[in-house]
CSV table of C-alpha atoms in Angstrom, one decimal:
chain,number,residue,atom,x,y,z
A,1,UNK,CA,0.3,-0.4,-0.3
A,2,UNK,CA,1.3,3.3,0.3
A,3,UNK,CA,3.8,4.6,2.1
A,4,UNK,CA,4.8,8.3,3.3
A,5,UNK,CA,8.0,8.4,5.6
A,6,UNK,CA,8.7,11.6,7.4
A,7,UNK,CA,11.9,12.5,8.9
A,8,UNK,CA,12.8,12.7,11.7
A,9,UNK,CA,11.1,11.3,14.1
A,10,UNK,CA,11.7,13.3,17.3
A,11,UNK,CA,14.0,16.3,17.7
A,12,UNK,CA,14.5,17.7,20.5
A,13,UNK,CA,16.6,21.4,20.9
A,14,UNK,CA,17.0,24.6,21.8
A,15,UNK,CA,15.0,27.8,21.8
A,16,UNK,CA,16.4,29.8,18.6
A,17,UNK,CA,17.4,26.6,15.9
A,18,UNK,CA,15.3,26.2,12.9
A,19,UNK,CA,14.2,23.0,12.2
A,20,UNK,CA,12.9,21.3,9.0
A,21,UNK,CA,11.0,18.3,8.9
A,22,UNK,CA,10.3,15.7,5.9
A,23,UNK,CA,7.7,13.8,4.0
A,24,UNK,CA,8.0,11.8,1.3
A,25,UNK,CA,5.3,10.1,-0.5
A,26,UNK,CA,7.6,6.9,-1.6
A,27,UNK,CA,5.6,4.7,-4.1
A,28,UNK,CA,3.5,7.2,-5.4
A,29,UNK,CA,3.6,10.5,-6.3
A,30,UNK,CA,1.8,13.7,-4.7
A,31,UNK,CA,0.7,16.7,-6.3
A,32,UNK,CA,-0.6,17.7,-2.8
A,33,UNK,CA,0.9,17.2,1.1
A,34,UNK,CA,-1.5,18.0,3.9
A,35,UNK,CA,0.9,19.9,7.1
A,36,UNK,CA,-1.2,18.8,10.4
A,37,UNK,CA,0.6,19.6,14.4
A,38,UNK,CA,-1.3,17.9,17.3
A,39,UNK,CA,-0.7,19.0,21.0
A,40,UNK,CA,-1.9,16.7,23.6
A,41,UNK,CA,-5.2,15.6,23.3
A,42,UNK,CA,-6.4,18.2,20.6
A,43,UNK,CA,-6.9,17.2,17.3
A,44,UNK,CA,-5.0,16.7,15.1
A,45,UNK,CA,-4.8,20.3,12.9
A,46,UNK,CA,-3.9,21.6,9.1
A,47,UNK,CA,-1.7,24.2,9.8
A,48,UNK,CA,-0.6,24.0,6.0
A,49,UNK,CA,-1.6,22.0,2.6
A,50,UNK,CA,1.2,22.0,-0.1
A,51,UNK,CA,0.9,21.9,-3.5
A,52,UNK,CA,4.1,20.6,-6.1
A,53,UNK,CA,5.8,23.0,-7.3
A,54,UNK,CA,3.3,26.7,-5.8
A,55,UNK,CA,3.1,28.4,-2.9
A,56,UNK,CA,1.6,26.6,0.1
A,57,UNK,CA,-2.1,27.7,1.6
A,58,UNK,CA,-1.7,28.0,5.3
A,59,UNK,CA,-4.9,27.7,7.2
A,60,UNK,CA,-5.9,30.7,9.3
A,61,UNK,CA,-3.5,31.3,12.8
A,62,UNK,CA,-0.4,29.5,11.4
A,63,UNK,CA,2.0,31.9,10.9
A,64,UNK,CA,3.6,31.2,7.2
A,65,UNK,CA,6.9,32.8,7.8
A,66,UNK,CA,7.9,30.8,10.9
A,67,UNK,CA,6.5,27.9,9.2
A,68,UNK,CA,7.9,27.5,6.0
A,69,UNK,CA,6.9,24.4,3.5
A,70,UNK,CA,9.0,23.3,0.5
A,71,UNK,CA,7.2,21.0,-2.5
A,72,UNK,CA,9.6,20.8,-4.9
A,73,UNK,CA,9.0,17.7,-6.1
A,74,UNK,CA,6.1,15.3,-7.0
A,75,UNK,CA,7.8,13.3,-3.7
A,76,UNK,CA,9.0,15.7,-1.4
A,77,UNK,CA,7.4,18.6,0.5
A,78,UNK,CA,9.9,19.9,3.3
A,79,UNK,CA,8.2,21.7,6.9
A,80,UNK,CA,10.1,23.8,8.2
A,81,UNK,CA,10.2,25.6,11.8
A,82,UNK,CA,12.2,28.3,11.9
A,83,UNK,CA,13.7,29.7,15.0
A,84,UNK,CA,10.9,26.9,16.9
A,85,UNK,CA,10.3,27.9,20.7
A,86,UNK,CA,8.9,25.4,23.0
A,87,UNK,CA,5.4,26.3,22.6
A,88,UNK,CA,6.1,25.7,19.3
A,89,UNK,CA,6.6,21.9,20.5
A,90,UNK,CA,4.4,20.0,19.0
A,91,UNK,CA,3.1,16.5,17.3
A,92,UNK,CA,4.2,17.2,13.4
A,93,UNK,CA,2.5,14.6,11.6
A,94,UNK,CA,2.7,15.0,7.5
A,95,UNK,CA,-0.2,13.1,5.0
A,96,UNK,CA,-0.3,12.8,1.0
A,97,UNK,CA,-3.0,11.7,-1.4
A,98,UNK,CA,-2.6,9.1,-4.5
A,99,UNK,CA,-4.6,10.7,-6.5
A,100,UNK,CA,-6.3,14.7,-7.5
A,101,UNK,CA,-9.6,12.9,-6.0
A,102,UNK,CA,-11.0,14.7,-3.1
A,103,UNK,CA,-12.6,11.5,-1.1
A,104,UNK,CA,-9.2,9.3,-1.2
A,105,UNK,CA,-7.4,8.9,1.5
A,106,UNK,CA,-4.7,10.8,3.7
A,107,UNK,CA,-2.2,8.4,4.4
A,108,UNK,CA,0.3,9.5,7.1
A,109,UNK,CA,3.6,10.0,7.6
A,110,UNK,CA,5.3,8.7,11.0
A,111,UNK,CA,4.7,11.9,12.9
A,112,UNK,CA,8.0,14.0,14.5
A,113,UNK,CA,8.0,14.6,17.4
A,114,UNK,CA,9.8,18.8,18.8
A,115,UNK,CA,10.9,19.4,21.8
A,116,UNK,CA,12.0,22.9,22.1
A,117,UNK,CA,13.9,23.9,25.5
B,1,UNK,CA,-20.4,24.3,16.6
B,2,UNK,CA,-17.5,21.7,17.3
B,3,UNK,CA,-16.9,20.9,13.2
B,4,UNK,CA,-16.9,17.9,14.9
B,5,UNK,CA,-17.8,15.7,17.6
B,6,UNK,CA,-17.0,12.5,19.0
B,7,UNK,CA,-18.4,10.8,22.4
B,8,UNK,CA,-15.8,12.1,24.7
B,9,UNK,CA,-14.8,8.3,26.0
B,10,UNK,CA,-12.6,6.9,27.5
B,11,UNK,CA,-14.3,3.5,26.9
B,12,UNK,CA,-13.5,0.3,29.4
B,13,UNK,CA,-14.5,-2.5,28.2
B,14,UNK,CA,-14.0,-6.3,28.8
B,15,UNK,CA,-12.6,-8.8,25.1
B,16,UNK,CA,-15.0,-10.1,23.8
B,17,UNK,CA,-18.0,-6.4,24.5
B,18,UNK,CA,-19.4,-5.0,21.5
B,19,UNK,CA,-17.9,-1.6,22.3
B,20,UNK,CA,-20.3,1.6,19.6
B,21,UNK,CA,-18.5,4.9,18.6
B,22,UNK,CA,-20.8,7.5,17.8
B,23,UNK,CA,-19.7,10.5,15.2
B,24,UNK,CA,-21.6,13.8,14.4
B,25,UNK,CA,-20.3,16.2,11.9
B,26,UNK,CA,-21.8,19.8,10.9
B,27,UNK,CA,-20.8,20.7,7.7
B,28,UNK,CA,-23.7,19.4,5.7
B,29,UNK,CA,-21.4,19.8,1.9
B,30,UNK,CA,-19.2,17.0,3.6
B,31,UNK,CA,-17.9,14.6,1.1
B,32,UNK,CA,-16.5,11.6,2.9
B,33,UNK,CA,-16.4,10.3,6.1
B,34,UNK,CA,-13.1,7.8,7.5
B,35,UNK,CA,-12.7,5.6,10.8
B,36,UNK,CA,-9.3,6.5,12.2
B,37,UNK,CA,-7.3,5.1,15.2
B,38,UNK,CA,-4.0,6.4,17.1
B,39,UNK,CA,-2.2,4.8,19.2
B,40,UNK,CA,-0.3,6.5,21.9
B,41,UNK,CA,2.5,8.6,20.4
B,42,UNK,CA,1.8,7.1,17.3
B,43,UNK,CA,0.4,8.9,13.7
B,44,UNK,CA,-2.7,7.9,12.8
B,45,UNK,CA,-3.9,4.9,9.9
B,46,UNK,CA,-7.0,4.4,8.8
B,47,UNK,CA,-9.5,1.7,9.7
B,48,UNK,CA,-11.6,2.0,7.2
B,49,UNK,CA,-13.7,4.3,5.4
B,50,UNK,CA,-17.9,5.3,5.6
B,51,UNK,CA,-20.3,4.8,3.0
B,52,UNK,CA,-24.0,5.5,3.0
B,53,UNK,CA,-24.6,1.8,2.6
B,54,UNK,CA,-23.5,0.8,5.0
B,55,UNK,CA,-19.6,-1.0,5.7
B,56,UNK,CA,-18.6,-4.3,6.9
B,57,UNK,CA,-14.6,-5.4,7.8
B,58,UNK,CA,-14.4,-8.2,10.0
B,59,UNK,CA,-15.4,-7.0,13.7
B,60,UNK,CA,-15.9,-3.3,12.5
B,61,UNK,CA,-19.0,-2.0,11.0
B,62,UNK,CA,-18.7,1.3,9.9
B,63,UNK,CA,-22.9,3.5,9.4
B,64,UNK,CA,-23.8,7.2,8.1
B,65,UNK,CA,-26.0,8.7,8.0
B,66,UNK,CA,-26.5,11.6,6.1
B,67,UNK,CA,-29.8,14.0,6.8
B,68,UNK,CA,-28.6,13.1,10.6
B,69,UNK,CA,-24.5,14.9,9.6
B,70,UNK,CA,-23.5,11.2,11.7
B,71,UNK,CA,-20.9,8.5,11.0
B,72,UNK,CA,-20.5,5.3,14.1
B,73,UNK,CA,-18.5,2.4,14.1
B,74,UNK,CA,-18.8,-0.5,15.1
B,75,UNK,CA,-16.6,-3.3,17.0
B,76,UNK,CA,-17.7,-6.2,18.0
B,77,UNK,CA,-15.6,-8.5,19.5
B,78,UNK,CA,-12.6,-6.7,21.0
B,79,UNK,CA,-9.5,-8.2,21.6
B,80,UNK,CA,-6.6,-6.0,23.0
B,81,UNK,CA,-5.3,-5.6,20.6
B,82,UNK,CA,-8.2,-2.5,19.4
B,83,UNK,CA,-7.7,0.0,22.2
B,84,UNK,CA,-6.5,3.3,20.5
B,85,UNK,CA,-8.2,5.8,20.2
B,86,UNK,CA,-10.4,6.6,16.8
B,87,UNK,CA,-11.2,9.3,15.2
B,88,UNK,CA,-13.3,10.2,13.7
B,89,UNK,CA,-12.8,12.1,10.0
B,90,UNK,CA,-14.3,14.4,7.4
B,91,UNK,CA,-13.1,15.5,4.3
B,92,UNK,CA,-14.8,18.9,3.8
B,93,UNK,CA,-15.1,19.6,-0.1
B,94,UNK,CA,-13.6,24.2,-0.7
B,95,UNK,CA,-14.3,26.0,-3.5
B,96,UNK,CA,-13.2,23.2,-6.5
B,97,UNK,CA,-9.9,22.1,-3.5
B,98,UNK,CA,-8.2,18.7,-2.4
B,99,UNK,CA,-11.1,19.3,0.3
B,100,UNK,CA,-9.5,19.3,4.0
B,101,UNK,CA,-9.2,17.3,6.3
B,102,UNK,CA,-11.3,17.5,9.9
B,103,UNK,CA,-10.5,15.1,13.1
B,104,UNK,CA,-12.2,14.9,15.9
B,105,UNK,CA,-11.3,14.1,19.3
B,106,UNK,CA,-10.8,11.4,19.6
B,107,UNK,CA,-13.0,8.8,22.1
B,108,UNK,CA,-10.6,6.4,24.0
B,109,UNK,CA,-11.4,2.8,24.0
B,110,UNK,CA,-9.8,0.9,26.3
B,111,UNK,CA,-9.7,-3.5,26.5
B,112,UNK,CA,-9.3,-5.6,29.0
B,113,UNK,CA,-8.1,-8.9,29.7
């Protein structure tokens, strides 16, 4: 089945550091990938939709200059948390779709647990 | 009003029990519906899609009532390995875009021996 790989799975770093998270679709092409964030005991919340070859679409309240998204190929999207602070500590998960149809389920990466000290 | 609401849980049941999860959604234009399960500190994994006609996959049965904007998941003969958080997920359409998954907060299930 469709596999989405996310790397790294765990990051611990100092406040002010920028952190890059990669999301790869391993056996299919994904023109669209999604980035979610989940705080403890909360729902997954969509941060942004990453479109191959164009600018990402950010959800309300998500700072595009803080969460930089690059989707340079059909199999790779990256999320960079710039100048991360403790309040950015969360579980970040990407997902991708195999097809352009909106009713297809999304396949999730393993997630990245980000801890900012 | 929350977009996707689920039973608050947690549900603590013995092995072999039948357990039902309920979910309501607020956007009547929602296109597709899913149940995901999420193990502690892991990513969500698709359990099953939900169709208007109802669908079954082994011990799991999902149903959708579009008129009531209600989704359910029934687990029969529950196993210890069914312990997880079950997420009700709705795919909304947005002006011709590919849609957006809206997640419920999830209902935690603990199956005890």
